[in-house]
Amino acid sequence: MPDTILQKILDNYLNINSAIITLVTIGLITIITIVAYSLEQKISHSSPLWKRISVHTIEGLVLGSSMIMLQNIFHILNSGSINHGWLYANAQLTILLYCMYLIRNKITLLINILMPFLYYHAANISRLDNRNLPLFVISYISLILIVIFIYRRTDFLESNEWQYLLLQVLFGLAWWILLWVDHSFPYVEIFSMLLVFLIYMSIIRFCARKLQDTMLNYDDLQVQVNYDELTGVRNRANLDKTSEEIYETYYSESAVPLTIAMFDIDHFKQFNDQYGHSTGDEVLKHVAHTMEREMFLTDTKGQLFRFGGEEFIIIFRGKRPADCVSIVTDLRDTLVNTPLILNGQRLDVTISFGISKLVESDDSFSDLFNRVDKYLYESKNAGRNRLTVEGITYDFNDIK
């Protein structure tokens, strides 16, 4: 008997159709992973409710579309027949379970809970007359508990291989009992189908991990390319890219203001000369981290870039220079009131600012940048620790 079951498994799965379905399943998993990974980067727990719902709905539609696509491909391969439906079922179960780990939202949870009633033949109310109805109910309740447990404990399960495997077995067993109630295939085949499901999940998990590792490596590369290694804020390359995009956007939308603030650290050379370049690096990090933290806490909606050396740029979208004066004054005050303590030495740091907005006469972002740079040097030439806004210089202590 075992030899017969094994031979049947080999005959059913080691053929061209099973290979195609497996490759299609891997392809769909790849698409789902990329879409989910890209979308989840755009939201967080603090994102507006409508934005989170929109992203989760799109993820649910991608999952549903993948299931429909897999069904159509299976029917094409089998000329519209449902023969060898276990092959198609295992592929869909693999996608359903994988997405429970990947897409952690309530829409995916709901799809998993409702899927037994959307499955082939599952909507047939003749099930109510089936003598195995109690078994169906027990299996369905078990399936609900399993997917809810996975939904709540995903992070823990991913780090615990044995529980991860156990949940796969229970998930697959609950599903194949549900299908057995409807289709009445020999009960011993439940175990062969379950075995193939576990093999499917192993293949998919291996491929998914390789894909996720690739994405993480890509993220690391993006960080290296777009963020300053020393301070951790956006760098000159990222500024060049961003400046082109915002110029095109805000120049055509003249009703929406765009303001640029540029600042540098006063007497920075003295920190290097008196205390050494390692201290100069600490001053740069202190200024960048203080400014970025304060901008985040006060929700200024500004973007901080390290332009080079001790010079930084802040891009304020949708704000006029007058709006930015109070913002940069608060940033400067926070920095002044938070001296850097290094090796028992108190280092007081001040900064000088230049501020200007995009105007119609600016033929490029460079015109705006050059004007802001000019205003910055006007602040420094006036004695430093000052702010120049559209050509008018102020002492920070005089700004209320």
Short mmCIF file of C-alpha atoms in Angstrom, two decimals:
data_model
loop_
_atom_site.label_atom_id
_atom_site.label_comp_id
_atom_site.label_asym_id
_atom_site.label_seq_id
_atom_site.Cartn_x
_atom_site.Cartn_y
_atom_site.Cartn_z
CA MET A 1 0.00 0.00 0.00
CA PRO A 2 2.72 2.62 0.85
CA ASP A 3 4.43 1.86 -2.47
CA THR A 4 1.11 2.39 -4.27
CA ILE A 5 0.55 5.77 -2.56
CA LEU A 6 4.11 6.87 -3.28
CA GLN A 7 3.83 5.83 -6.91
CA LYS A 8 0.56 7.70 -7.23
CA ILE A 9 2.13 10.84 -5.78
CA LEU A 10 5.04 10.60 -8.21
CA ASP A 11 2.71 10.01 -11.18
CA ASN A 12 0.46 12.90 -10.23
CA TYR A 13 3.12 15.50 -9.38
CA LEU A 14 6.12 14.69 -11.54
CA ASN A 15 4.56 15.84 -14.81
CA ILE A 16 4.51 18.96 -16.97
CA ASN A 17 1.26 20.32 -15.53
CA SER A 18 2.48 20.13 -11.95
CA ALA A 19 5.72 21.83 -12.98
CA ILE A 20 3.79 24.65 -14.66
CA ILE A 21 1.48 25.12 -11.68
CA THR A 22 4.47 25.17 -9.32
CA LEU A 23 6.27 27.79 -11.40
CA VAL A 24 3.11 29.88 -11.71
CA THR A 25 2.62 29.67 -7.94
CA ILE A 26 6.19 30.85 -7.34
CA GLY A 27 5.64 33.67 -9.84
CA LEU A 28 2.43 34.78 -8.13
CA ILE A 29 4.12 34.62 -4.73
CA THR A 30 6.90 36.82 -6.11
CA ILE A 31 4.42 39.38 -7.43
CA ILE A 32 2.46 39.40 -4.16
CA THR A 33 5.67 39.82 -2.17
CA ILE A 34 6.90 42.75 -4.27
CA VAL A 35 3.51 44.50 -4.21
CA ALA A 36 3.03 43.96 -0.46
CA TYR A 37 6.60 44.98 0.33
CA SER A 38 6.27 48.18 -1.73
CA LEU A 39 2.90 49.13 -0.27
CA GLU A 40 3.80 48.43 3.35
CA GLN A 41 6.74 50.84 3.02
CA LYS A 42 4.24 53.64 2.42
CA ILE A 43 2.24 53.22 5.62
CA SER A 44 2.77 52.90 9.37
CA HIS A 45 0.59 52.72 12.48
CA SER A 46 0.48 56.52 12.48
CA SER A 47 -0.75 56.75 8.86
CA PRO A 48 -4.31 58.03 8.30
CA LEU A 49 -6.99 55.34 8.51
CA TRP A 50 -8.08 55.87 4.90
CA LYS A 51 -4.53 55.32 3.68
CA ARG A 52 -4.10 52.09 5.64
CA ILE A 53 -7.49 50.81 4.45
CA SER A 54 -6.59 51.65 0.83
CA VAL A 55 -3.27 49.80 1.02
CA HIS A 56 -4.82 46.76 2.71
CA THR A 57 -7.64 46.70 0.15
CA ILE A 58 -5.15 46.72 -2.71
CA GLU A 59 -3.24 43.86 -1.07
CA GLY A 60 -6.50 41.92 -0.71
CA LEU A 61 -7.33 42.53 -4.38
CA VAL A 62 -3.87 41.31 -5.40
CA LEU A 63 -4.37 38.15 -3.35
CA GLY A 64 -7.86 37.57 -4.77
CA SER A 65 -6.66 38.21 -8.34
CA SER A 66 -3.82 35.73 -7.85
CA MET A 67 -6.28 33.05 -6.75
CA ILE A 68 -8.49 33.67 -9.78
CA MET A 69 -5.51 33.67 -12.13
CA LEU A 70 -4.28 30.39 -10.71
CA GLN A 71 -7.74 28.88 -11.16
CA ASN A 72 -7.93 29.99 -14.82
CA ILE A 73 -4.45 28.68 -15.59
CA PHE A 74 -5.36 25.34 -14.02
CA HIS A 75 -8.54 25.07 -16.10
CA ILE A 76 -6.59 25.91 -19.27
CA LEU A 77 -4.04 23.21 -18.52
CA ASN A 78 -6.83 20.70 -17.91
CA SER A 79 -9.08 21.82 -20.79
CA GLY A 80 -11.75 23.05 -18.40
CA SER A 81 -11.76 19.86 -16.35
CA ILE A 82 -11.24 19.71 -12.59
CA ASN A 83 -9.26 16.49 -12.80
CA HIS A 84 -6.21 16.55 -10.56
CA GLY A 85 -7.85 19.34 -8.58
CA TRP A 86 -5.61 18.53 -5.63
CA LEU A 87 -2.74 20.08 -7.58
CA TYR A 88 -4.61 23.35 -7.95
CA ALA A 89 -5.90 23.18 -4.37
CA ASN A 90 -2.46 22.76 -2.87
CA ALA A 91 -1.17 25.70 -4.90
CA GLN A 92 -3.99 27.92 -3.65
CA LEU A 93 -3.59 26.76 -0.07
CA THR A 94 0.09 27.59 -0.30
CA ILE A 95 -0.68 31.15 -1.44
CA LEU A 96 -3.33 31.56 1.26
CA LEU A 97 -1.04 30.45 4.07
CA TYR A 98 1.99 32.33 2.75
CA CYS A 99 -0.02 35.56 2.60
CA MET A 100 -1.09 35.09 6.21
CA TYR A 101 2.57 35.46 7.14
CA LEU A 102 3.40 38.14 4.56
CA ILE A 103 0.34 40.44 4.45
CA ARG A 104 -0.62 41.04 8.05
CA ASN A 105 -3.99 42.72 7.75
CA LYS A 106 -7.61 41.89 8.46
CA ILE A 107 -8.59 41.67 4.80
CA THR A 108 -6.18 38.77 4.28
CA LEU A 109 -7.52 37.20 7.47
CA LEU A 110 -11.09 37.57 6.20
CA ILE A 111 -10.21 36.01 2.83
CA ASN A 112 -8.72 32.99 4.61
CA ILE A 113 -11.82 32.62 6.81
CA LEU A 114 -14.31 32.92 3.93
CA MET A 115 -12.34 30.93 1.36
CA PRO A 116 -13.94 27.53 2.21
CA PHE A 117 -17.28 28.97 1.06
CA LEU A 118 -15.80 30.47 -2.11
CA TYR A 119 -13.96 27.34 -3.13
CA TYR A 120 -15.02 24.98 -5.90
CA HIS A 121 -18.19 23.11 -4.91
CA ALA A 122 -18.01 24.67 -1.43
CA ALA A 123 -21.10 26.83 -1.96
CA ASN A 124 -23.24 23.77 -2.63
CA ILE A 125 -25.94 23.73 0.06
CA SER A 126 -26.33 19.98 -0.39
CA ARG A 127 -23.54 19.79 2.14
CA LEU A 128 -26.23 20.32 4.76
CA ASP A 129 -27.48 16.80 4.01
CA ASN A 130 -24.00 15.31 4.17
CA ARG A 131 -23.58 12.91 7.06
CA ASN A 132 -20.06 14.29 7.50
CA LEU A 133 -21.37 17.80 8.16
CA PRO A 134 -20.22 17.71 11.83
CA LEU A 135 -16.71 16.93 10.63
CA PHE A 136 -16.90 19.88 8.23
CA VAL A 137 -17.99 22.21 11.04
CA ILE A 138 -15.22 21.00 13.36
CA SER A 139 -12.60 21.40 10.64
CA TYR A 140 -13.88 24.84 9.68
CA ILE A 141 -13.81 26.06 13.28
CA SER A 142 -10.30 24.63 13.60
CA LEU A 143 -9.25 26.47 10.46
CA ILE A 144 -10.61 29.77 11.82
CA LEU A 145 -8.70 29.32 15.07
CA ILE A 146 -5.52 28.45 13.19
CA VAL A 147 -5.58 31.48 10.88
CA ILE A 148 -6.42 33.81 13.78
CA PHE A 149 -3.52 32.37 15.76
CA ILE A 150 -1.17 32.88 12.79
CA TYR A 151 -2.48 36.41 12.33
CA ARG A 152 -1.77 37.29 15.96
CA ARG A 153 1.54 35.44 16.38
CA THR A 154 3.24 35.82 13.01
CA ASP A 155 6.49 37.29 14.35
CA PHE A 156 6.84 34.53 16.95
CA LEU A 157 6.09 31.73 14.48
CA GLU A 158 8.68 32.94 11.98
CA SER A 159 11.38 32.49 14.61
CA ASN A 160 10.11 29.10 15.83
CA GLU A 161 10.56 26.47 13.14
CA TRP A 162 8.72 23.69 14.97
CA GLN A 163 5.60 25.73 15.66
CA TYR A 164 5.76 27.09 12.14
CA LEU A 165 5.76 23.54 10.78
CA LEU A 166 3.00 22.42 13.17
CA LEU A 167 0.75 25.30 12.06
CA GLN A 168 1.35 24.31 8.43
CA VAL A 169 0.31 20.75 9.18
CA LEU A 170 -2.83 21.82 11.05
CA PHE A 171 -3.75 24.38 8.38
CA GLY A 172 -3.34 21.85 5.56
CA LEU A 173 -5.12 19.08 7.50
CA ALA A 174 -8.13 21.29 8.28
CA TRP A 175 -8.41 22.30 4.63
CA TRP A 176 -8.08 18.79 3.22
CA ILE A 177 -10.74 17.48 5.59
CA LEU A 178 -13.04 20.26 4.37
CA LEU A 179 -12.36 19.26 0.77
CA TRP A 180 -12.78 15.58 1.59
CA VAL A 181 -16.28 16.24 2.97
CA ASP A 182 -17.29 17.78 -0.38
CA HIS A 183 -15.47 15.50 -2.79
CA SER A 184 -15.40 12.14 -0.98
CA PHE A 185 -12.02 10.98 -2.29
CA PRO A 186 -10.32 8.07 -0.47
CA TYR A 187 -9.53 9.34 3.02
CA VAL A 188 -5.98 7.98 2.89
CA GLU A 189 -5.25 10.55 0.17
CA ILE A 190 -5.66 13.31 2.74
CA PHE A 191 -2.20 12.43 4.04
CA SER A 192 -0.61 12.35 0.58
CA MET A 193 -2.18 15.73 -0.26
CA LEU A 194 -0.98 17.10 3.06
CA LEU A 195 2.55 15.85 2.37
CA VAL A 196 2.59 17.56 -1.02
CA PHE A 197 1.24 20.76 0.56
CA LEU A 198 4.16 20.77 3.02
CA ILE A 199 6.59 20.27 0.14
CA TYR A 200 4.95 23.18 -1.69
CA MET A 201 5.28 25.39 1.39
CA SER A 202 8.95 24.44 1.79
CA ILE A 203 9.68 25.39 -1.82
CA ILE A 204 7.75 28.64 -1.57
CA ARG A 205 9.30 29.60 1.76
CA PHE A 206 12.78 29.00 0.38
CA CYS A 207 12.07 31.14 -2.70
CA ALA A 208 10.34 33.83 -0.62
CA ARG A 209 13.29 34.07 1.78
CA LYS A 210 15.70 34.51 -1.13
CA LEU A 211 13.42 37.20 -2.55
CA GLN A 212 13.12 38.99 0.78
CA ASP A 213 16.90 38.82 1.29
CA THR A 214 17.31 40.41 -2.14
CA MET A 215 14.88 43.18 -1.18
CA LEU A 216 16.68 43.79 2.11
CA ASN A 217 19.99 44.00 0.27
CA TYR A 218 18.37 46.44 -2.15
CA ASP A 219 17.17 48.52 0.80
CA ASP A 220 20.70 48.52 2.25
CA LEU A 221 22.02 49.69 -1.11
CA GLN A 222 19.36 52.41 -1.25
CA VAL A 223 20.42 53.59 2.21
CA GLN A 224 24.06 53.68 1.16
CA VAL A 225 23.23 55.61 -2.01
CA ASN A 226 20.72 58.08 -0.55
CA TYR A 227 21.82 58.64 3.05
CA ASP A 228 24.92 60.20 4.53
CA GLU A 229 27.08 57.58 6.19
CA LEU A 230 28.20 59.82 9.06
CA THR A 231 24.99 61.60 10.10
CA GLY A 232 22.33 59.23 8.75
CA VAL A 233 20.32 62.02 7.08
CA ARG A 234 19.67 62.30 3.34
CA ASN A 235 22.76 63.10 1.31
CA ARG A 236 23.74 65.28 -1.65
CA ALA A 237 22.80 62.61 -4.21
CA ASN A 238 19.33 62.30 -2.72
CA LEU A 239 19.01 66.10 -2.69
CA ASP A 240 19.90 66.29 -6.39
CA LYS A 241 17.25 63.71 -7.20
CA THR A 242 14.62 65.28 -4.95
CA SER A 243 15.30 68.81 -6.15
CA GLU A 244 14.56 67.89 -9.77
CA GLU A 245 11.26 66.29 -8.80
CA ILE A 246 10.05 69.10 -6.55
CA TYR A 247 11.03 71.82 -9.01
CA GLU A 248 8.89 70.24 -11.72
CA THR A 249 6.01 69.79 -9.27
CA TYR A 250 6.00 73.12 -7.48
CA TYR A 251 6.96 75.33 -10.40
CA SER A 252 3.82 74.22 -12.25
CA GLU A 253 1.75 74.64 -9.05
CA SER A 254 2.53 78.26 -8.28
CA ALA A 255 -0.33 78.45 -5.76
CA VAL A 256 1.49 75.94 -3.54
CA PRO A 257 4.66 77.42 -2.01
CA LEU A 258 8.02 75.70 -1.74
CA THR A 259 10.63 77.09 0.66
CA ILE A 260 14.26 76.09 1.10
CA ALA A 261 16.33 76.72 4.24
CA MET A 262 20.09 76.26 4.23
CA PHE A 263 22.24 76.34 7.35
CA ASP A 264 25.75 75.56 8.44
CA ILE A 265 27.56 75.20 11.75
CA ASP A 266 29.20 78.38 13.00
CA HIS A 267 32.99 78.21 13.47
CA PHE A 268 33.02 74.52 12.57
CA LYS A 269 36.69 74.68 11.60
CA GLN A 270 37.56 75.61 15.18
CA PHE A 271 36.04 72.35 16.47
CA ASN A 272 38.33 70.41 14.13
CA ASP A 273 41.41 72.50 14.84
CA GLN A 274 40.98 72.65 18.62
CA TYR A 275 39.59 69.20 19.42
CA GLY A 276 40.36 67.08 16.36
CA HIS A 277 38.37 65.75 13.42
CA SER A 278 36.68 63.03 15.49
CA THR A 279 35.13 65.79 17.60
CA GLY A 280 34.12 67.59 14.42
CA ASP A 281 32.33 64.40 13.32
CA GLU A 282 30.52 64.24 16.65
CA VAL A 283 29.40 67.85 16.24
CA LEU A 284 28.03 67.07 12.78
CA LYS A 285 26.12 64.05 14.10
CA HIS A 286 24.84 66.04 17.08
CA VAL A 287 23.48 68.81 14.87
CA ALA A 288 21.92 66.41 12.33
CA HIS A 289 20.29 64.17 14.96
CA THR A 290 19.01 67.12 17.03
CA MET A 291 17.49 68.83 14.01
CA GLU A 292 15.95 65.67 12.56
CA ARG A 293 14.53 64.58 15.93
CA GLU A 294 13.01 68.00 16.59
CA MET A 295 11.56 68.17 13.07
CA PHE A 296 9.94 64.78 13.59
CA LEU A 297 8.56 65.60 17.04
CA THR A 298 7.08 68.93 15.92
CA ASP A 299 5.83 67.54 12.58
CA THR A 300 7.36 70.33 10.50
CA LYS A 301 6.97 68.25 7.31
CA GLY A 302 10.48 69.31 6.33
CA GLN A 303 13.15 67.12 4.73
CA LEU A 304 16.71 67.41 6.03
CA PHE A 305 19.72 66.85 3.77
CA ARG A 306 23.44 67.07 4.37
CA PHE A 307 24.69 69.11 1.43
CA GLY A 308 28.36 68.68 2.23
CA GLY A 309 30.87 69.55 4.92
CA GLU A 310 29.02 71.40 7.69
CA GLU A 311 26.22 72.61 5.39
CA PHE A 312 22.65 71.25 5.53
CA ILE A 313 19.46 71.97 3.61
CA ILE A 314 15.83 71.69 4.70
CA ILE A 315 13.06 71.53 2.10
CA PHE A 316 9.68 72.76 3.31
CA ARG A 317 6.82 71.78 1.01
CA GLY A 318 3.67 73.89 1.11
CA LYS A 319 5.20 76.51 3.42
CA ARG A 320 6.11 80.15 2.83
CA PRO A 321 9.29 81.76 4.23
CA ALA A 322 7.26 83.52 6.92
CA ASP A 323 5.96 80.13 8.07
CA CYS A 324 9.48 78.75 8.24
CA VAL A 325 10.96 81.53 10.36
CA SER A 326 9.33 80.27 13.55
CA ILE A 327 10.18 76.67 12.66
CA VAL A 328 13.91 77.24 12.11
CA THR A 329 14.04 79.53 15.15
CA ASP A 330 12.66 76.71 17.30
CA LEU A 331 15.12 74.30 15.72
CA ARG A 332 18.00 76.65 16.44
CA ASP A 333 16.83 77.26 20.03
CA THR A 334 16.60 73.52 20.67
CA LEU A 335 20.15 73.06 19.40
CA VAL A 336 21.47 75.93 21.52
CA ASN A 337 19.70 74.59 24.60
CA THR A 338 21.09 71.09 23.96
CA PRO A 339 24.90 71.45 24.10
CA LEU A 340 27.10 68.54 23.13
CA ILE A 341 28.87 66.96 26.12
CA LEU A 342 31.93 65.09 24.87
CA ASN A 343 34.63 63.65 27.16
CA GLY A 344 33.45 65.91 29.94
CA GLN A 345 33.74 68.96 27.70
CA ARG A 346 30.67 71.13 26.96
CA LEU A 347 30.55 72.23 23.34
CA ASP A 348 28.05 74.98 22.51
CA VAL A 349 26.95 74.88 18.90
CA THR A 350 25.19 77.64 16.94
CA ILE A 351 24.06 77.76 13.32
CA SER A 352 23.35 80.36 10.63
CA PHE A 353 20.41 80.20 8.21
CA GLY A 354 19.37 81.43 4.80
CA ILE A 355 15.75 81.08 3.62
CA SER A 356 14.02 81.68 0.29
CA LYS A 357 11.08 80.36 -1.70
CA LEU A 358 10.68 79.20 -5.29
CA VAL A 359 9.52 82.03 -7.57
CA GLU A 360 8.40 82.21 -11.20
CA SER A 361 11.70 83.74 -12.32
CA ASP A 362 13.63 80.64 -11.18
CA ASP A 363 14.57 78.72 -14.32
CA SER A 364 15.77 75.74 -12.28
CA PHE A 365 16.28 74.55 -8.73
CA SER A 366 19.84 75.89 -8.98
CA ASP A 367 18.51 79.45 -9.10
CA LEU A 368 16.67 78.90 -5.82
CA PHE A 369 19.66 77.13 -4.28
CA ASN A 370 22.11 79.89 -5.26
CA ARG A 371 19.83 82.50 -3.71
CA VAL A 372 19.52 80.55 -0.45
CA ASP A 373 23.28 80.02 -0.39
CA LYS A 374 23.79 83.78 -0.83
CA TYR A 375 21.42 84.50 2.09
CA LEU A 376 23.27 82.01 4.27
CA TYR A 377 26.54 83.84 3.70
CA GLU A 378 24.85 87.14 4.43
CA SER A 379 23.93 85.69 7.85
CA LYS A 380 27.52 84.59 8.43
CA ASN A 381 28.97 87.90 7.30
CA ALA A 382 26.61 89.71 9.68
CA GLY A 383 28.20 87.93 12.64
CA ARG A 384 26.84 84.34 12.45
CA ASN A 385 24.10 82.83 14.61
CA ARG A 386 21.68 84.77 12.41
CA LEU A 387 18.89 84.22 9.91
CA THR A 388 18.47 85.86 6.50
CA VAL A 389 15.03 85.65 4.91
CA GLU A 390 14.67 86.91 1.33
CA GLY A 391 17.59 89.29 1.79
CA ILE A 392 16.69 90.60 5.25
CA THR A 393 18.97 89.49 8.12
CA TYR A 394 17.73 88.96 11.67
CA ASP A 395 19.42 88.18 14.94
CA PHE A 396 17.80 85.05 16.40
CA ASN A 397 17.56 86.76 19.77
CA ASP A 398 15.39 89.50 18.22
CA ILE A 399 12.90 87.06 16.66
CA LYS A 400 9.78 86.53 18.75
#
